[in-house]
mmCIF file of C-alpha atoms in Angstrom:
data_model
loop_
_atom_site.group_PDB
_atom_site.id
_atom_site.type_symbol
_atom_site.label_atom_id
_atom_site.label_comp_id
_atom_site.label_asym_id
_atom_site.label_seq_id
_atom_site.Cartn_x
_atom_site.Cartn_y
_atom_site.Cartn_z
ATOM 1 C CA UNK A 27 -20.949 -1.475 2.974
ATOM 2 C CA UNK A 28 -21.433 -1.422 -0.911
ATOM 3 C CA UNK A 29 -17.976 -0.775 -1.840
ATOM 4 C CA UNK A 30 -14.669 -1.931 0.185
ATOM 5 C CA UNK A 31 -11.343 -2.012 -1.916
ATOM 6 C CA UNK A 32 -11.419 0.318 -4.702
ATOM 7 C CA UNK A 33 -8.021 -0.707 -6.177
ATOM 8 C CA UNK A 34 -4.221 -2.172 -5.845
ATOM 9 C CA UNK A 35 -2.822 0.689 -3.801
ATOM 10 C CA UNK A 36 0.389 -1.058 -3.935
ATOM 11 C CA UNK A 37 2.586 -3.803 -3.774
ATOM 12 C CA UNK A 38 6.425 -3.662 -1.003
ATOM 13 C CA UNK A 39 8.731 -5.896 -0.316
ATOM 14 C CA UNK A 40 11.798 -6.507 0.569
ATOM 15 C CA UNK A 41 15.447 -6.984 -0.917
ATOM 16 C CA UNK A 42 18.861 -7.254 -0.304
ATOM 17 C CA UNK A 43 19.926 -3.478 -1.630
ATOM 18 C CA UNK A 44 16.326 -1.370 -2.131
ATOM 19 C CA UNK A 45 18.389 1.708 -4.208
ATOM 20 C CA UNK A 46 20.842 -1.178 -6.294
ATOM 21 C CA UNK A 47 16.966 -2.909 -7.518
ATOM 22 C CA UNK A 48 15.987 0.196 -7.892
ATOM 23 C CA UNK A 49 17.610 1.293 -10.123
ATOM 24 C CA UNK A 50 17.772 -1.988 -12.005
ATOM 25 C CA UNK A 51 14.232 -1.309 -12.497
ATOM 26 C CA UNK A 52 14.590 2.136 -14.289
ATOM 27 C CA UNK A 53 17.619 1.119 -16.103
ATOM 28 C CA UNK A 54 16.374 -1.707 -17.993
ATOM 29 C CA UNK A 55 12.314 -1.557 -17.015
ATOM 30 C CA UNK A 56 12.266 2.049 -17.808
ATOM 31 C CA UNK A 57 10.594 2.782 -14.147
ATOM 32 C CA UNK A 58 10.726 6.075 -13.102
ATOM 33 C CA UNK A 59 12.359 5.442 -9.862
ATOM 34 C CA UNK A 60 12.706 7.481 -6.515
ATOM 35 C CA UNK A 61 13.093 7.667 -3.047
ATOM 36 C CA UNK A 62 10.781 5.071 -2.705
ATOM 37 C CA UNK A 63 10.127 3.332 -5.776
ATOM 38 C CA UNK A 64 7.754 3.381 -8.355
ATOM 39 C CA UNK A 65 4.438 5.335 -8.367
ATOM 40 C CA UNK A 66 1.816 4.533 -11.438
ATOM 41 C CA UNK A 67 -1.126 6.389 -12.121
ATOM 42 C CA UNK A 68 -4.761 5.597 -13.952
ATOM 43 C CA UNK A 69 -7.762 7.046 -13.954
ATOM 44 C CA UNK A 70 -10.561 5.271 -12.277
ATOM 45 C CA UNK A 71 -13.916 4.293 -14.226
ATOM 46 C CA UNK A 72 -15.805 7.423 -13.234
ATOM 47 C CA UNK A 73 -11.956 9.317 -14.365
ATOM 48 C CA UNK A 74 -10.549 10.504 -11.725
ATOM 49 C CA UNK A 75 -6.865 10.343 -10.550
ATOM 50 C CA UNK A 76 -5.504 7.287 -8.785
ATOM 51 C CA UNK A 77 -1.960 5.932 -8.532
ATOM 52 C CA UNK A 78 0.077 2.265 -7.260
ATOM 53 C CA UNK A 79 3.091 2.851 -5.940
ATOM 54 C CA UNK A 80 5.416 -0.207 -6.136
ATOM 55 C CA UNK A 81 8.516 0.020 -3.444
ATOM 56 C CA UNK A 82 11.029 -2.287 -2.353
ATOM 57 C CA UNK A 83 12.338 -2.472 1.572
ATOM 58 C CA UNK A 84 15.124 -2.582 3.195
ATOM 59 C CA UNK A 85 15.555 -6.191 4.041
ATOM 60 C CA UNK A 86 14.943 -5.600 7.592
ATOM 61 C CA UNK A 87 12.547 -3.271 7.538
ATOM 62 C CA UNK A 88 9.744 -4.112 10.845
ATOM 63 C CA UNK A 89 6.929 -2.494 8.366
ATOM 64 C CA UNK A 90 5.153 -5.421 8.019
ATOM 65 C CA UNK A 91 5.446 -7.058 11.197
ATOM 66 C CA UNK A 92 3.806 -9.071 12.540
ATOM 67 C CA UNK A 93 3.822 -10.454 9.496
ATOM 68 C CA UNK A 94 6.786 -11.930 9.237
ATOM 69 C CA UNK A 95 6.369 -12.206 5.073
ATOM 70 C CA UNK A 96 8.521 -10.867 2.319
ATOM 71 C CA UNK A 97 5.865 -8.470 1.031
ATOM 72 C CA UNK A 98 2.732 -6.658 2.575
ATOM 73 C CA UNK A 99 -0.039 -5.621 0.065
ATOM 74 C CA UNK A 100 -2.383 -1.605 0.239
ATOM 75 C CA UNK A 101 -5.551 -2.195 -1.561
ATOM 76 C CA UNK A 102 -7.206 1.741 -1.856
ATOM 77 C CA UNK A 103 -10.726 1.485 -0.189
ATOM 78 C CA UNK A 104 -13.392 4.160 -0.047
ATOM 79 C CA UNK A 105 -14.461 4.446 3.612
ATOM 80 C CA UNK A 106 -11.452 3.261 5.896
ATOM 81 C CA UNK A 107 -12.608 4.229 8.569
ATOM 82 C CA UNK A 108 -16.318 2.002 8.487
ATOM 83 C CA UNK A 109 -14.405 -0.536 6.129
ATOM 84 C CA UNK A 110 -12.379 -1.630 10.081
ATOM 85 C CA UNK A 111 -15.371 -1.418 12.143
ATOM 86 C CA UNK A 112 -17.197 -3.951 8.938
ATOM 87 C CA UNK A 113 -14.238 -5.739 9.415
ATOM 88 C CA UNK A 114 -13.521 -5.425 12.988
ATOM 89 C CA UNK A 115 -17.659 -6.917 13.253
ATOM 90 C CA UNK A 116 -16.000 -10.085 11.426
ATOM 91 C CA UNK A 117 -13.653 -11.132 13.164
ATOM 92 C CA UNK A 118 -10.976 -9.474 11.097
ATOM 93 C CA UNK A 119 -7.310 -8.922 13.149
ATOM 94 C CA UNK A 120 -7.102 -5.129 13.335
ATOM 95 C CA UNK A 121 -3.390 -3.954 13.941
ATOM 96 C CA UNK A 122 -2.740 -1.016 15.561
ATOM 97 C CA UNK A 123 -4.764 1.714 15.317
ATOM 98 C CA UNK A 124 -5.622 4.887 11.764
ATOM 99 C CA UNK A 125 -3.101 6.347 10.535
ATOM 100 C CA UNK A 126 -3.727 9.942 8.883
ATOM 101 C CA UNK A 127 -1.394 11.888 6.428
ATOM 102 C CA UNK A 128 -1.993 14.789 3.592
ATOM 103 C CA UNK A 129 -2.263 12.246 0.893
ATOM 104 C CA UNK A 130 -4.780 9.172 3.206
ATOM 105 C CA UNK A 131 -5.571 7.390 5.661
ATOM 106 C CA UNK A 132 -3.896 3.940 6.966
ATOM 107 C CA UNK A 133 -4.980 1.061 8.743
ATOM 108 C CA UNK A 134 -4.007 -2.563 8.919
ATOM 109 C CA UNK A 135 -5.001 -6.134 9.222
ATOM 110 C CA UNK A 136 -3.947 -9.249 9.489
ATOM 111 C CA UNK A 137 -5.213 -12.517 6.529
ATOM 112 C CA UNK A 138 -5.564 -15.638 7.421
ATOM 113 C CA UNK A 139 -2.683 -16.582 6.337
ATOM 114 C CA UNK A 140 -0.611 -14.450 8.185
ATOM 115 C CA UNK A 141 0.073 -11.619 5.910
ATOM 116 C CA UNK A 142 0.081 -7.812 6.702
ATOM 117 C CA UNK A 143 -2.299 -5.813 4.371
ATOM 118 C CA UNK A 144 -1.947 -2.223 4.343
ATOM 119 C CA UNK A 145 -5.641 -0.364 3.589
ATOM 120 C CA UNK A 146 -5.496 3.157 2.499
ATOM 121 C CA UNK A 147 -7.940 5.820 1.959
ATOM 122 C CA UNK A 148 -6.817 7.776 -0.304
ATOM 123 C CA UNK A 149 -5.869 11.853 -1.290
ATOM 124 C CA UNK A 150 -4.167 11.212 -5.123
ATOM 125 C CA UNK A 151 -4.402 15.008 -5.962
ATOM 126 C CA UNK A 152 -1.549 15.263 -2.770
ATOM 127 C CA UNK A 153 0.476 13.610 -5.392
ATOM 128 C CA UNK A 154 0.660 16.848 -7.962
#
C-alpha cells in the first residue's frame, strides 16, 4: 500500500470545561471556534483543499475508549478499507467497525501504548 497516512486530521483532547476553553482560545489566540472547536484549512501538495480539526471534549467523554488517555489523534488516510485490512494483517488492534458520514469514513485502531487513533478518509468538500 503506497500511502497510508496523508496528514493530521485532528487533535482531540479532554478538558474540564470545553466551552470555556474554546472561548479562551478564540479570545486570546484568535482561533475561529465553533461548537466543535476549530477547523484549520490548508492545501495538500496537489493543491486540494484539506482540513485539520482541533477539538476539546468533555472530561467524561467516552469517545476515546477503550483508551484511558486524555487525547486522541485523527490521521487523514487515502483508502480506509484497504488500510484497515493491511493493519489487521500486521497485527494492529482494530476497534469497532467502519462508520461512514457525508464528510468521510472513520475507523479506529490502538497503538502499542494504548492510544486510540482515529483514521479518517475525508470528503473535505462536504465542509464547504
